Tab-separated table of C-alpha atoms in Angstrom:
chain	number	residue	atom	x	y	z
A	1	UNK	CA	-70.758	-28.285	27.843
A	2	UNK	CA	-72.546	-31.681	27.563
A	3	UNK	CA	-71.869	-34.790	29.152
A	4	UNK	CA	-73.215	-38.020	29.669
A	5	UNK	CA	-73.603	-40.192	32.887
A	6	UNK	CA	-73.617	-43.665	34.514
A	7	UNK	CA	-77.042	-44.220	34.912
A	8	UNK	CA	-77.776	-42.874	31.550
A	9	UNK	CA	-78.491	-39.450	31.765
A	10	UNK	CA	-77.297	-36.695	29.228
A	11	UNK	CA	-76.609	-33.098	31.107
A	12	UNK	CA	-75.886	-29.763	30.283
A	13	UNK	CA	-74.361	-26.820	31.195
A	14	UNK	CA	-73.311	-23.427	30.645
A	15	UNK	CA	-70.407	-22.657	32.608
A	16	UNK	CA	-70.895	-18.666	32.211
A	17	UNK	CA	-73.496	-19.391	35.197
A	18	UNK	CA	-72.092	-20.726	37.676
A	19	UNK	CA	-75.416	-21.713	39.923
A	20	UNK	CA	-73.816	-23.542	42.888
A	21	UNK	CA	-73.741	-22.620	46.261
A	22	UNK	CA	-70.350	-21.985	46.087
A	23	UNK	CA	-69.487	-20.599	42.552
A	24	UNK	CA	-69.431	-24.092	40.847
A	25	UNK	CA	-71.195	-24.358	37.538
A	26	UNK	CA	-74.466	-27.910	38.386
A	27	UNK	CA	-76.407	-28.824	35.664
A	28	UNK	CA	-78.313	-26.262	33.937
A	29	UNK	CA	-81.032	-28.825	32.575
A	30	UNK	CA	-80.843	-33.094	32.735
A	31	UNK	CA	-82.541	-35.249	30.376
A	32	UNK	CA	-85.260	-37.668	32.126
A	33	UNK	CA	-84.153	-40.866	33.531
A	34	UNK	CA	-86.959	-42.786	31.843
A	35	UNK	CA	-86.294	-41.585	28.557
A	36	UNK	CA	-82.143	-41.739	28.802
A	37	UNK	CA	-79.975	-44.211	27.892
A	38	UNK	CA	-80.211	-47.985	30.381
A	39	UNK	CA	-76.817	-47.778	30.265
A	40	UNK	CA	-73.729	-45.967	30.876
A	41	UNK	CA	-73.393	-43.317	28.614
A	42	UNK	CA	-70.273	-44.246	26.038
A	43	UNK	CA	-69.841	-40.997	24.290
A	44	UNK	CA	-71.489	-37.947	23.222
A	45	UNK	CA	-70.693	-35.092	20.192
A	46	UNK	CA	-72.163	-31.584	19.792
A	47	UNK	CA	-73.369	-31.774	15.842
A	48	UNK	CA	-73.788	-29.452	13.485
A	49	UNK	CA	-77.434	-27.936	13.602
A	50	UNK	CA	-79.154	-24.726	12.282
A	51	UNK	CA	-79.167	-24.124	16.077
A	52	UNK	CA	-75.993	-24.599	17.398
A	53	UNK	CA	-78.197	-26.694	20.697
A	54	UNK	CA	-77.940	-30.673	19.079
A	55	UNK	CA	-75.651	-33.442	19.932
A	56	UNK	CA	-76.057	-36.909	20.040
A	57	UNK	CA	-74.883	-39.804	22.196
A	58	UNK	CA	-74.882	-43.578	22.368
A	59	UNK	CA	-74.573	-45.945	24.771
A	60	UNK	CA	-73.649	-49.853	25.499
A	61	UNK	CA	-77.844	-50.413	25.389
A	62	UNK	CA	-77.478	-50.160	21.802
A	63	UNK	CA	-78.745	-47.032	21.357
A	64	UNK	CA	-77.864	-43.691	19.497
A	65	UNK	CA	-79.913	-41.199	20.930
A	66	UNK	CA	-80.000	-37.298	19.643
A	67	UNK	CA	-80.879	-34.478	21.864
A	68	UNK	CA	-81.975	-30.626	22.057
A	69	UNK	CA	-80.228	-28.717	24.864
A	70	UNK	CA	-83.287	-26.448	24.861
A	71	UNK	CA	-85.655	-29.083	25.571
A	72	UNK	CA	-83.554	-32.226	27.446
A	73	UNK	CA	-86.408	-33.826	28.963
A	74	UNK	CA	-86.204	-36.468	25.686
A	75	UNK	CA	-84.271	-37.042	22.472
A	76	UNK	CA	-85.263	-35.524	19.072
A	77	UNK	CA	-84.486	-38.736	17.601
A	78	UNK	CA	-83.469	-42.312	18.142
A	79	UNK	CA	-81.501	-45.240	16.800
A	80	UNK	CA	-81.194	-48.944	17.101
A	81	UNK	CA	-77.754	-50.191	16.062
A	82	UNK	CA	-79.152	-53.115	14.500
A	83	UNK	CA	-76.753	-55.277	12.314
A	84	UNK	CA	-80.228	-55.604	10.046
A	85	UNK	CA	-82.747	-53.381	10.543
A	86	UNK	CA	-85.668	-55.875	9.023
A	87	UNK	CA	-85.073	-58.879	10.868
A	88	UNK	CA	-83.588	-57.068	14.044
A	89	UNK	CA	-80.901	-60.063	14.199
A	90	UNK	CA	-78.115	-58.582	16.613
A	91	UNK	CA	-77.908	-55.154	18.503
A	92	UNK	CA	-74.523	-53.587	18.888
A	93	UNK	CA	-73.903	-51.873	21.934
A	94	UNK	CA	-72.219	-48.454	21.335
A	95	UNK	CA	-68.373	-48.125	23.256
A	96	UNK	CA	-67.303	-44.897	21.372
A	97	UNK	CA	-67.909	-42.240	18.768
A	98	UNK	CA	-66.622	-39.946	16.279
A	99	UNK	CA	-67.747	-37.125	14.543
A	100	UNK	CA	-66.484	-34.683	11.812
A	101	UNK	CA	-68.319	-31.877	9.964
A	102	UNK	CA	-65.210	-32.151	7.323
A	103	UNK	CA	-66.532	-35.716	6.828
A	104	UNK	CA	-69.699	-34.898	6.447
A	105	UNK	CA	-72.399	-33.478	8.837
A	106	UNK	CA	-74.875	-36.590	8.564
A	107	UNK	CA	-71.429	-39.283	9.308
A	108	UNK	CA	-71.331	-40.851	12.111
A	109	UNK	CA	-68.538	-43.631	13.133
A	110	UNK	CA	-69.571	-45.909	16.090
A	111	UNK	CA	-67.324	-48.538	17.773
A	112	UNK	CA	-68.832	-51.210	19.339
A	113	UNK	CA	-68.735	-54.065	22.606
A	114	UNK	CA	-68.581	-56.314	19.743
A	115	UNK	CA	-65.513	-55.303	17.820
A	116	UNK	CA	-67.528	-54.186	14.908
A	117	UNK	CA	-67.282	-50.809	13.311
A	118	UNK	CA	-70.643	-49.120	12.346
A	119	UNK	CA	-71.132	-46.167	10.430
A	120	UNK	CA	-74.545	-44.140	9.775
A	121	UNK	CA	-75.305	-41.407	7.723
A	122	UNK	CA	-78.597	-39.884	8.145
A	123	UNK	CA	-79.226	-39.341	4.438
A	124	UNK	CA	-79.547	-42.830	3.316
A	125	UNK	CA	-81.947	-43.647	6.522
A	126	UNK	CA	-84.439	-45.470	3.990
A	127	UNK	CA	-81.439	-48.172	3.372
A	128	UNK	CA	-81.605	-50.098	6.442
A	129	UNK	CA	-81.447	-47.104	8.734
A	130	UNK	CA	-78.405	-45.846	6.782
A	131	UNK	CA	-76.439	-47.859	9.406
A	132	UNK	CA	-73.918	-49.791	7.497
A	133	UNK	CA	-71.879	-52.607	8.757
A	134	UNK	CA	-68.120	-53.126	8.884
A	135	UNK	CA	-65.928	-56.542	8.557
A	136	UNK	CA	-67.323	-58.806	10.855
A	137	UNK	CA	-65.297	-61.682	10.175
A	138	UNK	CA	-60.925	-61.184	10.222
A	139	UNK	CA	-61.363	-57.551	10.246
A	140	UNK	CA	-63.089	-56.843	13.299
A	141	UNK	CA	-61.119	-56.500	17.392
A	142	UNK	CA	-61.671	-59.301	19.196
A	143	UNK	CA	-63.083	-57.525	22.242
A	144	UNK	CA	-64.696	-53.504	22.717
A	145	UNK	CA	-63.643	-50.585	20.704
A	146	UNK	CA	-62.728	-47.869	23.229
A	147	UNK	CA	-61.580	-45.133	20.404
A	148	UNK	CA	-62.685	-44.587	17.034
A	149	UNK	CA	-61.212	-41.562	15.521
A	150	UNK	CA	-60.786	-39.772	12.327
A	151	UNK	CA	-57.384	-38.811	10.442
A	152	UNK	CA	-57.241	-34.708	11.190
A	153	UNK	CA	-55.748	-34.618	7.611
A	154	UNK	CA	-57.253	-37.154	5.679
A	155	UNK	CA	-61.073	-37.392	6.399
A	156	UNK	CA	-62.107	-40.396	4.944
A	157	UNK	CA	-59.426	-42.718	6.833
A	158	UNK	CA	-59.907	-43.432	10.339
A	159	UNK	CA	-58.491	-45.517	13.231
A	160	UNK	CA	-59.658	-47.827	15.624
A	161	UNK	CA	-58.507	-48.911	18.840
A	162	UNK	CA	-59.162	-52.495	21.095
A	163	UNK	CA	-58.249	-56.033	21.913
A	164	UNK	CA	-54.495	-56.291	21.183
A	165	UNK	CA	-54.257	-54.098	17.700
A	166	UNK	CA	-55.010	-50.901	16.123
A	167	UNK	CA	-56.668	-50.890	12.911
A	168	UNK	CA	-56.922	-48.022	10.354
A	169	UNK	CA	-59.612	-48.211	7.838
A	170	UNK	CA	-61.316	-46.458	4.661
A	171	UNK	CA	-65.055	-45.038	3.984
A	172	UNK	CA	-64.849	-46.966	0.794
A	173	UNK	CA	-64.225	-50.267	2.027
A	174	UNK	CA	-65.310	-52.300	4.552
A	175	UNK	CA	-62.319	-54.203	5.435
A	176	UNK	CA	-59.254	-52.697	7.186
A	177	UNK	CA	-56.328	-51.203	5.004
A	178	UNK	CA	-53.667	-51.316	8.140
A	179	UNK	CA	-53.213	-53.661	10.563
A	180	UNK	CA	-50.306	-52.951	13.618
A	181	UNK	CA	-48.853	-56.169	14.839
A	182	UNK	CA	-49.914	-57.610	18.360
A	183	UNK	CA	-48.745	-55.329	21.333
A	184	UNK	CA	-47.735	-56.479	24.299
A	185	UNK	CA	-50.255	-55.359	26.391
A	186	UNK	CA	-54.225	-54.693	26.402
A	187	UNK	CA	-54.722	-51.490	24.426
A	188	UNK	CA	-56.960	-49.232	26.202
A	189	UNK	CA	-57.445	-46.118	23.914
A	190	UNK	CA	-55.764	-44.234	21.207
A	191	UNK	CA	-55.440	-40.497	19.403
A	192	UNK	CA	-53.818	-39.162	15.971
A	193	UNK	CA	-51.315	-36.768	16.231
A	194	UNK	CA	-52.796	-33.580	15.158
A	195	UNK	CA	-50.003	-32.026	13.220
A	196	UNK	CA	-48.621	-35.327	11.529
A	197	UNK	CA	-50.388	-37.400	9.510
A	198	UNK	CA	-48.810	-40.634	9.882
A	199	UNK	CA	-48.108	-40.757	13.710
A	200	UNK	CA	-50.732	-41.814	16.333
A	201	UNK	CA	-50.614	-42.963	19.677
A	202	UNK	CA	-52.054	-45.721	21.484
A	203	UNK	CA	-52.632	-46.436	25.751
A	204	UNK	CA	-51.849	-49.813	27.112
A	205	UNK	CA	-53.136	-51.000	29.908
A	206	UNK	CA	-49.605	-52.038	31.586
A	207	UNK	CA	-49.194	-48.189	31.834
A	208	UNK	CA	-46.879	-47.630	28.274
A	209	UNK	CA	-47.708	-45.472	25.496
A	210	UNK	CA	-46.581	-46.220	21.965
A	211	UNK	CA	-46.324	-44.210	19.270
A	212	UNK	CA	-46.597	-45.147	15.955
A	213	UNK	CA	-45.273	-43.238	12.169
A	214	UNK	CA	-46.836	-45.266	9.636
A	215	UNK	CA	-45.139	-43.120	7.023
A	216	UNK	CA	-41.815	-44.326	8.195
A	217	UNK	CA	-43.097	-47.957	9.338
A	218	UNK	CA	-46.160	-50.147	9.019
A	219	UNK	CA	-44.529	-52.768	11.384
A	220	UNK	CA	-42.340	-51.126	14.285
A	221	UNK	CA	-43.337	-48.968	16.651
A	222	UNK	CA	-41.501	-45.570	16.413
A	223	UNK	CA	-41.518	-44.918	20.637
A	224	UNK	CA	-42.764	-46.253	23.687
A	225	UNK	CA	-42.680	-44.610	27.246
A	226	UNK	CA	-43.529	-45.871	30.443
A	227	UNK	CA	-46.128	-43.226	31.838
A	228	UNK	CA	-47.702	-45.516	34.889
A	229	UNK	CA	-47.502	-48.536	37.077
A	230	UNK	CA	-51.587	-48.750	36.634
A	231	UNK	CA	-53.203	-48.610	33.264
A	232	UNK	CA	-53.847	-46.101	31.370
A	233	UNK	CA	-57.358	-44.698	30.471
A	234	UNK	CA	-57.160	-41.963	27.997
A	235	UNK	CA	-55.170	-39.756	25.873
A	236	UNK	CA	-54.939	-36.335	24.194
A	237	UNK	CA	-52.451	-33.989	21.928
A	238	UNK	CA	-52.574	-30.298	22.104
A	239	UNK	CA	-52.678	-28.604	18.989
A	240	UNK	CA	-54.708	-29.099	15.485
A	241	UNK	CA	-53.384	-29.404	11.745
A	242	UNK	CA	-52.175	-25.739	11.698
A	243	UNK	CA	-49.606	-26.051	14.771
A	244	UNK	CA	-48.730	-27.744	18.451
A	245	UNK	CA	-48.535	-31.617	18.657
A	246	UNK	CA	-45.971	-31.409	21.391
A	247	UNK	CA	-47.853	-31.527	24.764
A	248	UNK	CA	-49.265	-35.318	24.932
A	249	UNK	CA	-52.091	-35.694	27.882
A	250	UNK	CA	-52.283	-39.244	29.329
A	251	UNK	CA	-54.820	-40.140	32.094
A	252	UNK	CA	-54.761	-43.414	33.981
A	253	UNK	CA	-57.163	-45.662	36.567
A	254	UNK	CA	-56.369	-43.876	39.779
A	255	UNK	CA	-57.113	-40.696	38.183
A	256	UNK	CA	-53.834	-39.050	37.845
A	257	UNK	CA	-52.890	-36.672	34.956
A	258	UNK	CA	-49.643	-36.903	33.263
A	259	UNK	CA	-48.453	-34.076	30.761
A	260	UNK	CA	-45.537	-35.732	28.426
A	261	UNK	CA	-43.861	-33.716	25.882
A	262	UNK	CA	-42.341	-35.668	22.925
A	263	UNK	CA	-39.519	-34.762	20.160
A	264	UNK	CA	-39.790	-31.817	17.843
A	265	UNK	CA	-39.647	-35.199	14.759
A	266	UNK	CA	-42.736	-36.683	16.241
A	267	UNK	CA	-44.619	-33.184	16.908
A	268	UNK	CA	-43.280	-31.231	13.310
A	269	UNK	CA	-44.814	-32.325	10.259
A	270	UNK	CA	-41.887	-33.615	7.575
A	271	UNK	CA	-41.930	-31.906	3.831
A	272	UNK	CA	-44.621	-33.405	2.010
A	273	UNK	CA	-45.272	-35.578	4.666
A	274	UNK	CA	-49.818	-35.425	4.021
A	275	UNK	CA	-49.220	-36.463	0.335
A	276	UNK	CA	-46.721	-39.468	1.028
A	277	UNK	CA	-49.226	-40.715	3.489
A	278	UNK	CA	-52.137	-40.192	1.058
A	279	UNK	CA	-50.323	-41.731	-1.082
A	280	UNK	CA	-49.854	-45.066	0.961
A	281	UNK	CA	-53.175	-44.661	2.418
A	282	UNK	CA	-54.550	-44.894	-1.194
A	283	UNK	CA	-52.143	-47.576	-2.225
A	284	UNK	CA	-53.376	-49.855	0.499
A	285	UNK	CA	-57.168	-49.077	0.246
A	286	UNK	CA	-56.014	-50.022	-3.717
A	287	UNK	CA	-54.717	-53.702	-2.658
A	288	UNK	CA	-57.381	-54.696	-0.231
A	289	UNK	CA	-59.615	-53.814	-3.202
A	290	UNK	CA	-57.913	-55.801	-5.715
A	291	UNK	CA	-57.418	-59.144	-2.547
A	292	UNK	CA	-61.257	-58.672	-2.384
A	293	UNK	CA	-61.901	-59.036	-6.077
A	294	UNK	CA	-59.529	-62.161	-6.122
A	295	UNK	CA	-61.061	-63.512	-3.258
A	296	UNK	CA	-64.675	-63.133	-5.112
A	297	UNK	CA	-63.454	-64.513	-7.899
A	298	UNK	CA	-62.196	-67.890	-6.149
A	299	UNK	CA	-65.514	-67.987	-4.088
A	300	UNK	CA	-67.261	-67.597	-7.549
A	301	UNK	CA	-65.039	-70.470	-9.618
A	302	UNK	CA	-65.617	-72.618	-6.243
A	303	UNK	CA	-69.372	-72.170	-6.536
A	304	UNK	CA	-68.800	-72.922	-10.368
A	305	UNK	CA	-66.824	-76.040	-9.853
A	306	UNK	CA	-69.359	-77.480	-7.404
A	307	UNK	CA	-72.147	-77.014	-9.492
A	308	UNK	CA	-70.289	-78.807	-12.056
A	309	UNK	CA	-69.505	-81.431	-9.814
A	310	UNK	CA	-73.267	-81.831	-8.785
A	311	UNK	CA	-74.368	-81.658	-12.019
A	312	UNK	CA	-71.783	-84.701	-13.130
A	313	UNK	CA	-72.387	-86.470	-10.241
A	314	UNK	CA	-76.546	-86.014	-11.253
A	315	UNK	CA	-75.834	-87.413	-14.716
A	316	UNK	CA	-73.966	-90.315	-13.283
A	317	UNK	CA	-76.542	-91.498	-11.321
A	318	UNK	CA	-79.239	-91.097	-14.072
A	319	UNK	CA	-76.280	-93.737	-15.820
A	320	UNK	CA	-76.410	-95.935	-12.980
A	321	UNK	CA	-80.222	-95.677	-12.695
A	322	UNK	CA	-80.937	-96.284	-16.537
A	323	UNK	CA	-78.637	-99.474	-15.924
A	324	UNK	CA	-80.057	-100.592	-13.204
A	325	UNK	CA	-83.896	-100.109	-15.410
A	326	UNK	CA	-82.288	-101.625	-18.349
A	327	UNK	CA	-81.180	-105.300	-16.311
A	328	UNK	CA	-84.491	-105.177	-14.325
A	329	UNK	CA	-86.004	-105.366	-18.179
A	330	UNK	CA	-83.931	-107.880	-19.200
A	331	UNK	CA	-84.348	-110.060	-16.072
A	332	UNK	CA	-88.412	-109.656	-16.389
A	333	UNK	CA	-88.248	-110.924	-20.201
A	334	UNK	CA	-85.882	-113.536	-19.233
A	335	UNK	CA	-88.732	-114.566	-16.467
A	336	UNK	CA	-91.104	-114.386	-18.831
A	337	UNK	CA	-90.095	-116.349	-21.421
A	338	UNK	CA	-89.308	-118.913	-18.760
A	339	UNK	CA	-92.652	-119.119	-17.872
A	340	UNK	CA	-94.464	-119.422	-21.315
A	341	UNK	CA	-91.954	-122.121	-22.269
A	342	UNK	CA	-92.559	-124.109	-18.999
A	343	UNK	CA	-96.790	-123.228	-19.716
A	344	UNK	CA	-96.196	-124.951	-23.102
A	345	UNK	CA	-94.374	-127.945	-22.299
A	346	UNK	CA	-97.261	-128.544	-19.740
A	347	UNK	CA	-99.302	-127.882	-22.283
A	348	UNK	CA	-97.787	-130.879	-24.856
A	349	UNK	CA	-97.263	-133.104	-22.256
């Protein structure tokens, strides 16, 4: 097992040795204070590796740190989570992670303090770290992201989880395809079901669980249960896409443990039920593509239609000016000529 600390530390252990005094498995080996995280550790991931000893973690300092279990004293590798590597404009401090080997194993999906949704794949590191940037305008929570998390059955979809909403997004685009309405209550984490591919669940922090079926609904919540008077922390489903999705795991502030089991409908998978929500998944990745086409297009005719205007506006005061030349010219002859003639009557006289 690895796990990751408050002051920053990563440690590891091997619980087929238990070294305590009394049985319990300590720490086999703990990275060095100096060279850990400054901050509490957010979440960590074993990885793939030729050795079966990596994982990586990051942290609220803004850093994504990779480690060796054979050698802990330091990381292998580091990461800033810089919104622009070049100019080092904002860091992003790290609130959760996700990773897949189905995805890919150089993917990595980071939610952020900020709201923003980063993802970095080590094999475009030349490209400005290979960290690339989500929506940071409409698109992005208005507070932390406590749960990022892949679809089981559909890899390149994913959910996120914070402020008041939950938010389901695509690799291919950097806007959000879903969008739940407003819940009544804080949201404090968040899971897929493992067996059905339309149904996740999200943790309040008034103590309710609700549980969504996007395949059925986009804007209702299917169920909601009242697990605790305190909020809720985490959650977890047993099972994985071959079978289970009935036991539901629910932890809260004070530390208690609560083991829910929902309906055979919300646990089963339905016939067809992974292609239908493919299919909407694909049809809604489809129209935010086509709304951010449109809304290039406007930005583009805007840009056009101001330039116009500048350029009329230009010409109008190269009129004006010309005018203005023209009576100045006019005016001096008129002078002029007043002058000679008054010379030459002088002149007579």
């Amino acid at each position: 097992l690895v796990g990751g600390s408050c002051n920053g530390m990563i440690s590891y252990y091997d619980l087929r040795k238990p070294n305590g005094p009394t049985g319990t498995c300590r720490p086999v080996e703990c990275s060095a204070i100096e060279k850990s995280h400054h901050d509490p550790v957010s979440d960590v991931y074993w990885i793939s590796s030729k050795t079966g000893h990596q994982c990586v973690s990051v942290s609220t300092d803004g850093q994504m740190l990779w480690w060796d279990t054979r050698k802990l004293e330091e990381p292998i590798d580091r990461l800033i989570l810089e919104t622009n590597s070049k100019a080092g404009e904002v860091t992003l401090g790290g609130s959760s992670l996700e990773y897949s080997t189905e995805a890919g194993p150089t993917k990595f999906l980071v939610g952020t303090e900020q709201g923003i949704v980063v993802s970095v794949n080590l094999r475009n590191k030349k490209t400005n770290n290979g960290i690339t940037i989500f929506d940071t305008g409409a698109g992005k929570h208005q507070g932390s992201i406590p749960t990022i998390q892949r679809n089981p059955s559909h890899n390149k979809y994913f959910m996120t989880v914070g402020d008041w909403r939950a938010r389901i997004w695509s690799d291919d685009l950097k806007n959000p395809v879903i969008t739940t309405s407003y819940h009544d209550s804080y949201l404090t984490g968040g899971c897929w079901s493992p067996t059905r591919a339309g149904v996740f669940y999200v943790t309040r922090a008034d103590g309710v669980m609700d549980i969504w079926d996007i395949g059925h609904s986009q804007n209702e919540i299917a169920y909601s249960h009242k697990v605790s008077d305190v909020s809720l922390s985490s959650i977890s489903v047993e099972g994985n896409t071959q079978g289970g999705g009935k036991l539901v795991a629910v932890g809260d502030a004070n530390g208690t443990v609560s083991l829910l089991e929902v309906c055979d409908s919300l646990a089963y998978p339905k016939q067809n039920e992974k292609s239908i929500v493919n299919a909407m998944f694909e049809r809604e990745t489809k129209r935010e593509k086509n709304l951010e086409v449109r809304e290039r297009d406007v930005k583009r005719a805007r840009a056009q239609e101001e330039e116009r205007m500048k350029i009329e506006k230009g010409e109008a005061e190269f009129d004006v000016d010309n005018q203005e030349k023209d009576e100045l010219v006019r005016l001096e002859d008129e002078f002029f000529t007043f002058v000679n003639e008054t010379y030459d009557d002088s002149r007579n006289e």
